[in-house]
GROMACS .gro file of C-alpha atoms in nm:
model
  381
    1MET     CA    1   0.000   0.000   0.000
    2ASN     CA    2   0.301   0.231  -0.025
    3ASN     CA    3   0.157   0.393  -0.337
    4ILE     CA    4  -0.132   0.545  -0.138
    5ASN     CA    5  -0.076   0.913  -0.064
    6LYS     CA    6  -0.253   1.244  -0.003
    7THR     CA    7  -0.363   1.269  -0.365
    8ASN     CA    8  -0.528   0.927  -0.402
    9TRP     CA    9  -0.624   0.822  -0.048
   10LEU     CA   10  -0.997   0.861  -0.113
   11VAL     CA   11  -1.000   0.675  -0.445
   12PRO     CA   12  -1.155   0.330  -0.388
   13PRO     CA   13  -1.024   0.079  -0.298
   14ASN     CA   14  -0.740   0.291  -0.149
   15ASN     CA   15  -0.970   0.416   0.127
   16ARG     CA   16  -0.999   0.061   0.259
   17TRP     CA   17  -0.639   0.111   0.377
   18SER     CA   18  -0.626   0.487   0.433
   19PHE     CA   19  -0.926   0.502   0.669
   20LYS     CA   20  -0.723   0.284   0.909
   21ASN     CA   21  -0.398   0.475   0.861
   22MET     CA   22  -0.484   0.844   0.861
   23SER     CA   23  -0.201   0.947   1.091
   24SER     CA   24   0.053   0.809   0.844
   25LEU     CA   25  -0.090   1.035   0.571
   26PHE     CA   26  -0.193   1.355   0.748
   27ARG     CA   27  -0.094   1.587   1.030
   28THR     CA   28  -0.277   1.481   1.347
   29VAL     CA   29  -0.306   1.564   1.714
   30LYS     CA   30  -0.347   1.285   1.965
   31LEU     CA   31  -0.563   1.195   2.261
   32SER     CA   32  -0.389   0.960   2.505
   33LYS     CA   33  -0.524   0.622   2.610
   34SER     CA   34  -0.606   0.552   2.972
   35HIS     CA   35  -0.351   0.407   3.215
   36ASP     CA   36  -0.647   0.219   3.366
   37PRO     CA   37  -0.870   0.136   3.066
   38TYR     CA   38  -1.227   0.019   3.106
   39ILE     CA   39  -1.278  -0.315   2.933
   40ILE     CA   40  -1.636  -0.370   2.822
   41PRO     CA   41  -1.762  -0.710   2.947
   42GLN     CA   42  -1.843  -0.970   2.682
   43ASN     CA   43  -2.137  -1.206   2.655
   44LEU     CA   44  -2.096  -1.322   2.297
   45THR     CA   45  -2.366  -1.472   2.077
   46ASN     CA   46  -2.397  -1.543   1.706
   47LEU     CA   47  -2.604  -1.288   1.516
   48GLU     CA   48  -2.490  -1.378   1.164
   49SER     CA   49  -2.809  -1.558   1.062
   50PHE     CA   50  -3.041  -1.284   1.191
   51GLU     CA   51  -3.266  -1.191   0.898
   52PHE     CA   52  -3.431  -0.857   0.827
   53ASP     CA   53  -3.618  -0.678   0.549
   54GLY     CA   54  -3.362  -0.495   0.336
   55LEU     CA   55  -3.428  -0.253   0.053
   56GLU     CA   56  -3.433  -0.535  -0.201
   57GLY     CA   57  -3.572  -0.825   0.002
   58LYS     CA   58  -3.466  -1.042   0.294
   59VAL     CA   59  -3.107  -0.997   0.410
   60THR     CA   60  -2.906  -1.160   0.688
   61ILE     CA   61  -2.664  -0.970   0.909
   62ARG     CA   62  -2.384  -1.180   0.757
   63GLU     CA   63  -2.487  -1.071   0.406
   64MET     CA   64  -2.515  -0.707   0.515
   65LEU     CA   65  -2.170  -0.709   0.675
   66ASP     CA   66  -2.004  -0.881   0.380
   67SER     CA   67  -2.162  -0.651   0.119
   68SER     CA   68  -2.117  -0.314   0.294
   69TYR     CA   69  -1.737  -0.279   0.309
   70THR     CA   70  -1.734  -0.346   0.683
   71ASP     CA   71  -1.417  -0.280   0.881
   72ALA     CA   72  -1.560  -0.318   1.232
   73PHE     CA   73  -1.900  -0.413   1.375
   74VAL     CA   74  -1.962  -0.418   1.749
   75VAL     CA   75  -2.300  -0.485   1.912
   76LEU     CA   76  -2.371  -0.417   2.281
   77LYS     CA   77  -2.676  -0.519   2.479
   78ASP     CA   78  -2.725  -0.428   2.846
   79ASN     CA   79  -2.371  -0.285   2.869
   80ASN     CA   80  -2.207  -0.605   2.733
   81ILE     CA   81  -2.049  -0.677   2.396
   82ILE     CA   82  -2.257  -0.956   2.243
   83PHE     CA   83  -2.107  -0.952   1.892
   84GLU     CA   84  -1.777  -0.819   1.760
   85GLU     CA   85  -1.628  -0.863   1.415
   86TYR     CA   86  -1.345  -0.707   1.215
   87GLN     CA   87  -1.293  -0.733   0.841
   88ASN     CA   88  -1.048  -0.587   0.587
   89GLU     CA   89  -0.750  -0.679   0.808
   90MET     CA   90  -0.869  -0.439   1.077
   91ARG     CA   91  -0.786  -0.530   1.437
   92GLU     CA   92  -0.953  -0.430   1.762
   93ASP     CA   93  -0.667  -0.188   1.839
   94ASP     CA   94  -0.673  -0.016   1.499
   95LEU     CA   95  -0.798   0.341   1.477
   96HIS     CA   96  -1.048   0.421   1.203
   97LEU     CA   97  -1.158   0.748   1.046
   98MET     CA   98  -1.495   0.843   1.192
   99ASN     CA   99  -1.584   1.122   0.950
  100SER     CA  100  -1.889   1.305   1.089
  101VAL     CA  101  -1.925   1.080   1.392
  102SER     CA  102  -1.657   1.323   1.516
  103LYS     CA  103  -1.922   1.595   1.536
  104SER     CA  104  -2.112   1.428   1.818
  105PHE     CA  105  -1.809   1.452   2.047
  106VAL     CA  106  -1.815   1.829   1.999
  107GLY     CA  107  -2.185   1.848   2.075
  108MET     CA  108  -2.151   1.654   2.399
  109LEU     CA  109  -1.842   1.849   2.510
  110ILE     CA  110  -2.035   2.175   2.476
  111GLY     CA  111  -2.305   2.037   2.705
  112ILE     CA  112  -2.040   1.964   2.966
  113LEU     CA  113  -1.882   2.309   2.936
  114GLU     CA  114  -2.216   2.487   2.953
  115GLU     CA  115  -2.293   2.318   3.284
  116LYS     CA  116  -1.952   2.433   3.408
  117GLN     CA  117  -2.045   2.786   3.293
  118LYS     CA  118  -1.752   2.807   3.053
  119LEU     CA  119  -1.989   2.920   2.778
  120ASN     CA  120  -2.358   2.973   2.708
  121SER     CA  121  -2.523   2.808   2.410
  122LYS     CA  122  -2.734   3.120   2.357
  123ASP     CA  123  -2.422   3.330   2.302
  124LYS     CA  124  -2.326   3.436   1.953
  125LEU     CA  125  -2.014   3.281   1.806
  126LYS     CA  126  -1.853   3.620   1.750
  127LYS     CA  127  -1.838   3.673   2.127
  128TYR     CA  128  -1.564   3.411   2.134
  129ILE     CA  129  -1.433   3.448   1.778
  130PRO     CA  130  -1.430   3.821   1.692
  131GLU     CA  131  -1.270   3.733   1.358
  132LEU     CA  132  -1.623   3.629   1.247
  133GLN     CA  133  -1.770   3.976   1.294
  134ASP     CA  134  -1.780   4.045   0.918
  135SER     CA  135  -1.862   3.690   0.811
  136ALA     CA  136  -2.181   3.493   0.747
  137PHE     CA  137  -2.170   3.390   1.114
  138ARG     CA  138  -2.212   3.737   1.266
  139GLU     CA  139  -2.564   3.656   1.397
  140THR     CA  140  -2.513   3.283   1.455
  141SER     CA  141  -2.546   3.150   1.810
  142ILE     CA  142  -2.373   2.845   1.951
  143GLN     CA  143  -2.709   2.666   1.956
  144HIS     CA  144  -2.779   2.748   1.590
  145ALA     CA  145  -2.444   2.594   1.501
  146LEU     CA  146  -2.508   2.291   1.723
  147ASP     CA  147  -2.839   2.226   1.549
  148MET     CA  148  -2.722   2.302   1.192
  149THR     CA  149  -2.971   2.586   1.155
  150ALA     CA  150  -2.725   2.871   1.094
  151ALA     CA  151  -2.753   3.118   0.807
  152VAL     CA  152  -2.421   3.054   0.629
  153LYS     CA  153  -2.423   2.951   0.264
  154PHE     CA  154  -2.217   2.631   0.244
  155SER     CA  155  -2.251   2.336   0.006
  156GLU     CA  156  -2.218   1.996   0.174
  157ASN     CA  157  -2.259   1.802  -0.154
  158TYR     CA  158  -2.003   1.521  -0.124
  159LEU     CA  159  -2.056   1.415  -0.486
  160ASP     CA  160  -1.957   1.760  -0.613
  161PRO     CA  161  -1.576   1.754  -0.611
  162SER     CA  162  -1.561   2.133  -0.583
  163SER     CA  163  -1.824   2.183  -0.310
  164ASP     CA  164  -1.754   2.397  -0.003
  165PHE     CA  165  -1.715   2.080   0.202
  166TRP     CA  166  -1.417   1.968  -0.006
  167HIS     CA  167  -1.264   2.317  -0.010
  168GLU     CA  168  -1.274   2.318   0.369
  169ALA     CA  169  -1.126   1.966   0.378
  170ALA     CA  170  -0.849   2.092   0.150
  171VAL     CA  171  -0.726   2.308   0.438
  172VAL     CA  172  -0.614   1.987   0.613
  173ASN     CA  173  -0.478   1.846   0.285
  174TRP     CA  174  -0.762   1.604   0.217
  175ARG     CA  175  -0.797   1.749  -0.133
  176GLN     CA  176  -0.461   1.875  -0.249
  177ASP     CA  177  -0.597   1.938  -0.598
  178LEU     CA  178  -0.813   2.219  -0.454
  179ARG     CA  179  -0.524   2.398  -0.282
  180GLU     CA  180  -0.398   2.712  -0.451
  181GLU     CA  181  -0.149   2.977  -0.350
  182ASN     CA  182  -0.421   3.200  -0.205
  183SER     CA  183  -0.618   2.916  -0.039
  184PRO     CA  184  -0.686   2.949   0.335
  185LYS     CA  185  -0.398   2.808   0.541
  186THR     CA  186  -0.605   2.745   0.855
  187LEU     CA  187  -0.960   2.641   0.937
  188LEU     CA  188  -1.018   2.979   1.107
  189GLU     CA  189  -0.914   3.161   0.791
  190PHE     CA  190  -1.153   2.943   0.590
  191MET     CA  191  -1.443   3.019   0.828
  192ALA     CA  192  -1.383   3.393   0.831
  193ASN     CA  193  -1.381   3.401   0.451
  194LEU     CA  194  -1.742   3.276   0.429
  195LYS     CA  195  -1.950   3.589   0.374
  196GLU     CA  196  -2.276   3.477   0.210
  197THR     CA  197  -2.592   3.350   0.378
  198SER     CA  198  -2.854   3.118   0.230
  199GLN     CA  199  -3.125   3.147   0.497
  200LYS     CA  200  -3.219   3.321   0.818
  201GLU     CA  201  -3.095   3.188   1.151
  202PHE     CA  202  -3.304   2.888   1.268
  203GLU     CA  203  -3.513   2.900   0.950
  204ILE     CA  204  -3.437   2.549   0.825
  205PHE     CA  205  -3.211   2.254   0.902
  206ASP     CA  206  -2.913   2.244   0.666
  207TYR     CA  207  -2.625   2.012   0.751
  208ARG     CA  208  -2.285   2.187   0.716
  209THR     CA  209  -1.952   2.059   0.848
  210VAL     CA  210  -1.801   2.406   0.888
  211LEU     CA  211  -2.038   2.469   1.179
  212THR     CA  212  -1.879   2.192   1.383
  213ASN     CA  213  -1.530   2.329   1.326
  214ILE     CA  214  -1.650   2.671   1.440
  215LEU     CA  215  -1.797   2.513   1.752
  216ALA     CA  216  -1.464   2.347   1.828
  217LEU     CA  217  -1.289   2.683   1.800
  218THR     CA  218  -1.556   2.844   2.019
  219VAL     CA  219  -1.484   2.581   2.285
  220GLU     CA  220  -1.111   2.648   2.260
  221ARG     CA  221  -1.152   3.025   2.288
  222SER     CA  222  -1.403   3.009   2.573
  223CYS     CA  223  -1.170   2.798   2.787
  224GLU     CA  224  -0.839   2.941   2.661
  225THR     CA  225  -0.725   2.581   2.624
  226LYS     CA  226  -0.658   2.372   2.314
  227PHE     CA  227  -0.967   2.187   2.203
  228GLN     CA  228  -0.795   1.848   2.207
  229ASN     CA  229  -0.690   1.899   2.570
  230LEU     CA  230  -1.050   1.975   2.668
  231LEU     CA  231  -1.177   1.670   2.481
  232GLN     CA  232  -0.912   1.460   2.655
  233THR     CA  233  -1.001   1.590   3.002
  234TYR     CA  234  -1.378   1.595   2.989
  235ILE     CA  235  -1.462   1.296   2.766
  236TRP     CA  236  -1.173   1.073   2.655
  237ASP     CA  237  -1.024   1.032   3.003
  238LYS     CA  238  -1.369   0.975   3.152
  239LEU     CA  239  -1.438   0.696   2.900
  240LYS     CA  240  -1.116   0.525   3.017
  241ALA     CA  241  -1.018   0.470   2.657
  242GLU     CA  242  -0.830   0.151   2.568
  243TYR     CA  243  -0.654   0.319   2.278
  244GLU     CA  244  -0.538   0.658   2.156
  245SER     CA  245  -0.742   0.880   1.928
  246HIS     CA  246  -0.586   1.074   1.642
  247ILE     CA  247  -0.752   1.386   1.498
  248VAL     CA  248  -0.651   1.531   1.161
  249SER     CA  249  -0.550   1.894   1.210
  250ASP     CA  250  -0.454   2.209   1.024
  251GLU     CA  251  -0.103   2.355   1.031
  252THR     CA  252  -0.172   2.527   1.366
  253ASP     CA  253  -0.266   2.188   1.523
  254PHE     CA  254  -0.630   2.293   1.543
  255PRO     CA  255  -0.830   1.970   1.499
  256TYR     CA  256  -1.068   1.915   1.208
  257MET     CA  257  -1.356   1.804   1.430
  258GLY     CA  258  -1.611   1.820   1.151
  259ALA     CA  259  -1.480   1.490   1.013
  260GLY     CA  260  -1.124   1.414   1.119
  261MET     CA  261  -1.133   1.209   1.439
  262ASN     CA  262  -1.004   0.848   1.441
  263ALA     CA  263  -1.071   0.592   1.714
  264SER     CA  264  -1.114   0.223   1.784
  265ALA     CA  265  -1.456   0.061   1.759
  266ARG     CA  266  -1.449  -0.037   2.127
  267ASP     CA  267  -1.379   0.316   2.247
  268LEU     CA  268  -1.658   0.446   2.027
  269ALA     CA  269  -1.884   0.185   2.186
  270LYS     CA  270  -1.804   0.342   2.525
  271PHE     CA  271  -1.917   0.679   2.393
  272GLY     CA  272  -2.238   0.508   2.281
  273LEU     CA  273  -2.284   0.350   2.624
  274MET     CA  274  -2.246   0.691   2.782
  275LEU     CA  275  -2.523   0.827   2.557
  276MET     CA  276  -2.740   0.522   2.623
  277ASN     CA  277  -2.710   0.574   2.998
  278ASN     CA  278  -2.810   0.942   2.987
  279GLY     CA  279  -2.457   1.076   3.007
  280THR     CA  280  -2.329   0.831   3.269
  281PHE     CA  281  -2.038   0.594   3.216
  282ASN     CA  282  -1.864   0.372   3.469
  283ASN     CA  283  -2.080   0.524   3.746
  284GLU     CA  284  -1.973   0.880   3.662
  285GLN     CA  285  -2.192   1.149   3.510
  286ILE     CA  286  -1.990   1.274   3.211
  287VAL     CA  287  -2.246   1.466   3.005
  288PRO     CA  288  -2.524   1.640   3.199
  289LYS     CA  289  -2.844   1.434   3.198
  290ASN     CA  290  -3.051   1.737   3.096
  291TRP     CA  291  -2.827   1.788   2.788
  292ILE     CA  292  -2.902   1.432   2.672
  293LYS     CA  293  -3.271   1.485   2.749
  294SER     CA  294  -3.278   1.807   2.549
  295THR     CA  295  -3.099   1.634   2.260
  296LEU     CA  296  -3.351   1.350   2.253
  297GLU     CA  297  -3.660   1.567   2.286
  298GLY     CA  298  -3.570   1.851   2.053
  299SER     CA  299  -3.873   2.073   2.012
  300ILE     CA  300  -4.174   2.117   1.785
  301GLU     CA  301  -3.972   2.380   1.597
  302HIS     CA  302  -3.673   2.145   1.554
  303LYS     CA  303  -3.894   1.872   1.414
  304ASP     CA  304  -4.073   2.118   1.186
  305ILE     CA  305  -3.763   2.272   1.031
  306PHE     CA  306  -3.609   1.927   0.987
  307SER     CA  307  -3.920   1.796   0.809
  308LYS     CA  308  -3.906   2.088   0.565
  309SER     CA  309  -3.542   2.024   0.477
  310GLU     CA  310  -3.407   1.793   0.206
  311TYR     CA  311  -3.340   1.540   0.483
  312GLY     CA  312  -3.703   1.535   0.592
  313LEU     CA  313  -3.810   1.302   0.310
  314ARG     CA  314  -3.521   1.061   0.368
  315LEU     CA  315  -3.563   1.057   0.747
  316PRO     CA  316  -3.928   1.116   0.836
  317GLY     CA  317  -3.988   1.177   1.205
  318PHE     CA  318  -3.624   1.263   1.274
  319HIS     CA  319  -3.472   1.577   1.415
  320TYR     CA  320  -3.116   1.699   1.469
  321LYS     CA  321  -2.993   1.859   1.787
  322ASN     CA  322  -2.658   1.912   1.957
  323GLN     CA  323  -2.471   1.741   1.671
  324ILE     CA  324  -2.671   1.419   1.693
  325TRP     CA  325  -2.942   1.269   1.470
  326VAL     CA  326  -3.247   1.161   1.671
  327GLY     CA  327  -3.481   0.898   1.525
  328ASN     CA  328  -3.739   0.881   1.801
  329PRO     CA  329  -3.744   0.993   2.165
  330GLU     CA  330  -3.509   0.709   2.261
  331THR     CA  331  -3.276   0.662   1.963
  332MET     CA  332  -2.965   0.870   1.892
  333ILE     CA  333  -2.741   0.816   1.590
  334CYS     CA  334  -2.394   0.951   1.516
  335ILE     CA  335  -2.338   0.924   1.141
  336GLY     CA  336  -2.036   0.967   0.914
  337ILE     CA  337  -1.995   0.942   0.537
  338TYR     CA  338  -1.850   0.627   0.382
  339GLY     CA  339  -2.042   0.415   0.635
  340GLN     CA  340  -1.957   0.519   0.992
  341ALA     CA  341  -2.216   0.497   1.271
  342ILE     CA  342  -2.283   0.476   1.642
  343TYR     CA  343  -2.644   0.369   1.698
  344VAL     CA  344  -2.783   0.421   2.048
  345ASP     CA  345  -3.121   0.274   2.149
  346GLN     CA  346  -3.210   0.364   2.507
  347LYS     CA  347  -3.537   0.170   2.505
  348ASN     CA  348  -3.375  -0.163   2.419
  349LYS     CA  349  -3.039  -0.090   2.588
  350VAL     CA  350  -2.850  -0.146   2.263
  351VAL     CA  351  -2.541   0.024   2.119
  352ILE     CA  352  -2.410  -0.068   1.773
  353VAL     CA  353  -2.089   0.062   1.615
  354LYS     CA  354  -2.017   0.015   1.246
  355LEU     CA  355  -1.699   0.137   1.079
  356SER     CA  356  -1.675   0.098   0.703
  357SER     CA  357  -1.491   0.207   0.392
  358HIS     CA  358  -1.764   0.243   0.131
  359PRO     CA  359  -1.641   0.333  -0.218
  360GLU     CA  360  -1.874   0.636  -0.220
  361PRO     CA  361  -1.950   0.891   0.054
  362ASP     CA  362  -2.328   0.857   0.039
  363ASN     CA  363  -2.453   0.530  -0.111
  364ALA     CA  364  -2.828   0.497  -0.052
  365LEU     CA  365  -2.841   0.117  -0.091
  366LEU     CA  366  -2.545   0.043   0.137
  367LEU     CA  367  -2.659   0.289   0.401
  368GLY     CA  368  -3.022   0.185   0.377
  369ASN     CA  369  -2.952  -0.184   0.427
  370THR     CA  370  -2.704  -0.110   0.705
  371PHE     CA  371  -2.948   0.097   0.908
  372LEU     CA  372  -3.243  -0.134   0.841
  373GLY     CA  373  -3.030  -0.418   0.975
  374ILE     CA  374  -2.909  -0.222   1.274
  375ALA     CA  375  -3.261  -0.107   1.364
  376ALA     CA  376  -3.403  -0.460   1.327
  377LEU     CA  377  -3.126  -0.603   1.542
  378SER     CA  378  -3.182  -0.341   1.807
  379GLU     CA  379  -3.551  -0.425   1.833
  380ASN     CA  380  -3.507  -0.803   1.842
  381ILE     CA  381  -3.193  -0.899   2.035
   0.00000   0.00000   0.00000
């Protein structure tokens, strides 16, 4: 795999290797593993023959896993691992690119910091980042950014190779072909250069990765501490992580939290357990219970603006709050392109982690069958 580099890492099948080796390709910052890691208990069973209704007929979990470019699949029930599988030469200690699953860590960290009165989600971003005063974010609040309802004009079209999403990713060298001499050198410079709006604040749900990166910088400014150090202290250490985490960063070592975090499947399962147990993990309240409750409940307005968005048809009955997709009052989902997910079902006490390396960022058939299988499992195990 020595011929895989920054210019071809996303070209399939190269991403089957690169998603497990991001720190060998890109600049990263690191979160340290615990000196006293929590090991999730196991109570293993065989789920391979479990059958569910897929998009094109009956499908077994084995068929879903083998056809969806699976790298890791971990299923937890009642706080125990009941199924764990790795494919594509991935091992339990390998780190894997999470893409937008990274966002949910930002959303939960802000809930922690708000309770500690380090910031207020009603505050405008420019209070902490005055460089945004003349940008599209001048009226955006922390909560608007958390809920993807801000005004900024930003194209998140992954299939358009020149969309805003890819131009932002180019700042951390993910798309070297988009880098020019006058391109932004840092994520802050990229943010501040966005001047146009496409809607009013809290008018409609519109998913945009730049909002997560702005939230991460807001956290850093509000605490006068590097974002990665805050994430280490308030979440990663509390989860008693078995392994490190690596986060792709810009040249100032500011982490690309919109999509750049890498972690092991087991440590992501711990994050899911924490969400499942209303912010508690290993008998310690990590995220405030009322922040989880608010995330799950949303509001009539959240549900309304989500239903009117382009996502409303694909995900009826969903809403999005605090950087998490919510499917019903008891189901939270952290989702990343190319097939990454943490599925959290409080009602059935189930957490499912799937890490993948799909050949395309947003494949409706692969994603549809994956989530139909995950939801069916969750209801029936």
